[in-house]
């Protein structure tokens, strides 16, 4: 298994930029795995994606992977660094899955992460620090992403929290929780 790093934090905190810096410092060929679906009708979304693209070095390979994340990870070469941005967008792309399908997708993802020889950097949004969403789809998203981030965090060598313009290494500052009981 390669090195697995999780970078998490709130919106606009700099987590993608921190993950990009870590990828550059890896000294390996970087494969940027973009989970966003482009919508030509959404100019603001297009501008966000374009801003991310402009920051990336030209020698990075970019793969658009809105759904098949596990298969993409499984195909990674050992001498690469995969930067997956972001898990929240990937979860949102799969919200139509029922609970059984989602649990299978999640299990497959977590198992794959533990088998890949490449280094992997995952960017994930933190949700649920505020009010409980008033609608079922919002609660489903928050709960699925929260469970994914918690489970992934237990198998990562390093977990960073980026917030308030600072990067905190939670692996040094914190203690891992026991695995959740099913």
GROMACS .gro file of C-alpha atoms in nm:
model
  182
    1UNK     CA    1   0.000   0.000   0.000
    2UNK     CA    2   0.125   0.347  -0.087
    3UNK     CA    3   0.103   0.641   0.150
    4UNK     CA    4  -0.257   0.752   0.204
    5UNK     CA    5  -0.328   1.109   0.316
    6UNK     CA    6  -0.660   1.278   0.389
    7UNK     CA    7  -0.697   1.656   0.371
    8UNK     CA    8  -1.026   1.778   0.512
    9UNK     CA    9  -1.181   2.109   0.607
   10UNK     CA   10  -1.461   2.353   0.534
   11UNK     CA   11  -1.538   2.522   0.203
   12UNK     CA   12  -1.277   2.768   0.073
   13UNK     CA   13  -1.033   2.673   0.347
   14UNK     CA   14  -0.739   2.594   0.116
   15UNK     CA   15  -0.758   2.215   0.145
   16UNK     CA   16  -0.716   2.161  -0.231
   17UNK     CA   17  -0.416   2.394  -0.238
   18UNK     CA   18  -0.258   2.208   0.056
   19UNK     CA   19  -0.315   1.873  -0.115
   20UNK     CA   20  -0.165   2.012  -0.438
   21UNK     CA   21   0.145   2.124  -0.247
   22UNK     CA   22   0.179   1.779  -0.090
   23UNK     CA   23   0.142   1.618  -0.434
   24UNK     CA   24   0.417   1.843  -0.576
   25UNK     CA   25   0.644   1.755  -0.284
   26UNK     CA   26   0.594   1.381  -0.345
   27UNK     CA   27   0.844   1.386  -0.630
   28UNK     CA   28   0.623   1.141  -0.820
   29UNK     CA   29   0.416   1.171  -1.135
   30UNK     CA   30   0.086   1.329  -1.020
   31UNK     CA   31  -0.249   1.211  -1.147
   32UNK     CA   32  -0.521   1.458  -1.054
   33UNK     CA   33  -0.853   1.272  -1.020
   34UNK     CA   34  -1.133   1.527  -1.061
   35UNK     CA   35  -1.471   1.405  -0.938
   36UNK     CA   36  -1.672   1.708  -1.053
   37UNK     CA   37  -1.926   1.684  -1.331
   38UNK     CA   38  -1.901   1.984  -1.561
   39UNK     CA   39  -2.226   2.160  -1.642
   40UNK     CA   40  -2.186   2.399  -1.937
   41UNK     CA   41  -2.498   2.588  -1.824
   42UNK     CA   42  -2.348   2.668  -1.481
   43UNK     CA   43  -2.093   2.946  -1.538
   44UNK     CA   44  -2.006   2.986  -1.169
   45UNK     CA   45  -1.927   2.611  -1.139
   46UNK     CA   46  -1.722   2.631  -1.459
   47UNK     CA   47  -1.519   2.918  -1.309
   48UNK     CA   48  -1.449   2.715  -0.994
   49UNK     CA   49  -1.325   2.421  -1.200
   50UNK     CA   50  -1.118   2.653  -1.420
   51UNK     CA   51  -0.952   2.809  -1.113
   52UNK     CA   52  -0.845   2.462  -0.994
   53UNK     CA   53  -0.716   2.375  -1.342
   54UNK     CA   54  -0.507   2.691  -1.361
   55UNK     CA   55  -0.320   2.604  -1.040
   56UNK     CA   56  -0.209   2.262  -1.164
   57UNK     CA   57   0.133   2.212  -1.321
   58UNK     CA   58   0.119   2.127  -1.691
   59UNK     CA   59   0.289   1.789  -1.642
   60UNK     CA   60   0.010   1.658  -1.418
   61UNK     CA   61  -0.229   1.411  -1.576
   62UNK     CA   62  -0.597   1.492  -1.514
   63UNK     CA   63  -0.868   1.227  -1.510
   64UNK     CA   64  -1.237   1.314  -1.488
   65UNK     CA   65  -1.386   1.044  -1.263
   66UNK     CA   66  -1.730   1.141  -1.133
   67UNK     CA   67  -1.840   0.785  -1.044
   68UNK     CA   68  -1.589   0.500  -1.095
   69UNK     CA   69  -1.337   0.608  -0.831
   70UNK     CA   70  -1.248   0.259  -0.703
   71UNK     CA   71  -1.166   0.131  -1.053
   72UNK     CA   72  -0.948   0.436  -1.120
   73UNK     CA   73  -0.756   0.387  -0.795
   74UNK     CA   74  -0.710   0.016  -0.867
   75UNK     CA   75  -0.549   0.101  -1.204
   76UNK     CA   76  -0.291   0.337  -1.051
   77UNK     CA   77   0.077   0.270  -1.110
   78UNK     CA   78   0.298   0.231  -0.800
   79UNK     CA   79   0.527   0.524  -0.889
   80UNK     CA   80   0.244   0.779  -0.900
   81UNK     CA   81   0.069   1.012  -0.661
   82UNK     CA   82  -0.306   1.032  -0.707
   83UNK     CA   83  -0.476   1.348  -0.586
   84UNK     CA   84  -0.852   1.291  -0.557
   85UNK     CA   85  -1.046   1.617  -0.537
   86UNK     CA   86  -1.302   1.583  -0.391
   87UNK     CA   87  -1.477   1.308  -0.200
   88UNK     CA   88  -1.773   1.534  -0.124
   89UNK     CA   89  -1.839   1.581  -0.493
   90UNK     CA   90  -1.803   1.206  -0.550
   91UNK     CA   91  -2.057   1.136  -0.274
   92UNK     CA   92  -2.294   1.394  -0.424
   93UNK     CA   93  -2.263   1.222  -0.764
   94UNK     CA   94  -2.381   0.896  -0.602
   95UNK     CA   95  -2.669   1.025  -0.389
   96UNK     CA   96  -2.923   0.842  -0.605
   97UNK     CA   97  -2.784   0.507  -0.490
   98UNK     CA   98  -2.999   0.330  -0.233
   99UNK     CA   99  -2.843   0.240   0.101
  100UNK     CA  100  -2.741  -0.114  -0.003
  101UNK     CA  101  -2.569   0.006  -0.321
  102UNK     CA  102  -2.401   0.292  -0.134
  103UNK     CA  103  -2.269   0.056   0.136
  104UNK     CA  104  -2.129  -0.170  -0.138
  105UNK     CA  105  -1.968   0.128  -0.314
  106UNK     CA  106  -1.820   0.251   0.015
  107UNK     CA  107  -1.685  -0.094   0.107
  108UNK     CA  108  -1.532  -0.139  -0.237
  109UNK     CA  109  -1.370   0.205  -0.213
  110UNK     CA  110  -1.220   0.147   0.133
  111UNK     CA  111  -1.092  -0.199   0.036
  112UNK     CA  112  -0.938  -0.063  -0.283
  113UNK     CA  113  -0.759   0.218  -0.098
  114UNK     CA  114  -0.586  -0.042   0.119
  115UNK     CA  115  -0.461  -0.238  -0.184
  116UNK     CA  116  -0.326   0.039  -0.408
  117UNK     CA  117   0.051   0.071  -0.434
  118UNK     CA  118   0.042   0.437  -0.545
  119UNK     CA  119   0.044   0.726  -0.300
  120UNK     CA  120  -0.302   0.879  -0.262
  121UNK     CA  121  -0.414   1.221  -0.141
  122UNK     CA  122  -0.785   1.264  -0.077
  123UNK     CA  123  -0.955   1.601  -0.039
  124UNK     CA  124  -1.282   1.591   0.155
  125UNK     CA  125  -1.520   1.858   0.275
  126UNK     CA  126  -1.626   1.866   0.638
  127UNK     CA  127  -2.001   1.881   0.677
  128UNK     CA  128  -2.227   1.871   0.976
  129UNK     CA  129  -2.054   2.141   1.182
  130UNK     CA  130  -2.372   2.345   1.178
  131UNK     CA  131  -2.742   2.281   1.171
  132UNK     CA  132  -2.894   1.952   1.058
  133UNK     CA  133  -3.021   1.996   0.700
  134UNK     CA  134  -3.398   2.042   0.686
  135UNK     CA  135  -3.440   1.813   0.387
  136UNK     CA  136  -3.374   1.437   0.348
  137UNK     CA  137  -3.123   1.461   0.061
  138UNK     CA  138  -2.911   1.708   0.258
  139UNK     CA  139  -2.908   1.477   0.560
  140UNK     CA  140  -2.820   1.180   0.340
  141UNK     CA  141  -2.526   1.370   0.189
  142UNK     CA  142  -2.400   1.491   0.526
  143UNK     CA  143  -2.425   1.147   0.685
  144UNK     CA  144  -2.266   0.960   0.393
  145UNK     CA  145  -1.975   1.200   0.362
  146UNK     CA  146  -1.921   1.209   0.737
  147UNK     CA  147  -1.909   0.828   0.758
  148UNK     CA  148  -1.677   0.807   0.458
  149UNK     CA  149  -1.434   1.064   0.600
  150UNK     CA  150  -1.430   0.894   0.940
  151UNK     CA  151  -1.366   0.548   0.794
  152UNK     CA  152  -1.104   0.672   0.547
  153UNK     CA  153  -0.932   0.867   0.823
  154UNK     CA  154  -0.871   0.546   1.018
  155UNK     CA  155  -0.668   0.394   0.734
  156UNK     CA  156  -0.470   0.707   0.641
  157UNK     CA  157  -0.115   0.758   0.757
  158UNK     CA  158  -0.179   1.130   0.791
  159UNK     CA  159  -0.497   1.334   0.830
  160UNK     CA  160  -0.481   1.712   0.791
  161UNK     CA  161  -0.748   1.965   0.884
  162UNK     CA  162  -0.725   2.293   0.692
  163UNK     CA  163  -0.923   2.576   0.848
  164UNK     CA  164  -0.883   2.942   0.933
  165UNK     CA  165  -0.582   2.972   0.706
  166UNK     CA  166  -0.390   2.704   0.897
  167UNK     CA  167  -0.305   2.340   0.846
  168UNK     CA  168  -0.331   2.108   1.144
  169UNK     CA  169  -0.184   1.758   1.137
  170UNK     CA  170  -0.455   1.568   1.322
  171UNK     CA  171  -0.246   1.251   1.320
  172UNK     CA  172   0.003   1.425   1.550
  173UNK     CA  173  -0.238   1.637   1.753
  174UNK     CA  174  -0.522   1.391   1.797
  175UNK     CA  175  -0.604   1.035   1.888
  176UNK     CA  176  -0.799   0.805   1.657
  177UNK     CA  177  -1.142   0.689   1.766
  178UNK     CA  178  -1.218   0.318   1.774
  179UNK     CA  179  -1.388   0.186   1.460
  180UNK     CA  180  -1.762   0.257   1.462
  181UNK     CA  181  -1.985  -0.035   1.547
  182UNK     CA  182  -2.223  -0.135   1.271
   0.00000   0.00000   0.00000
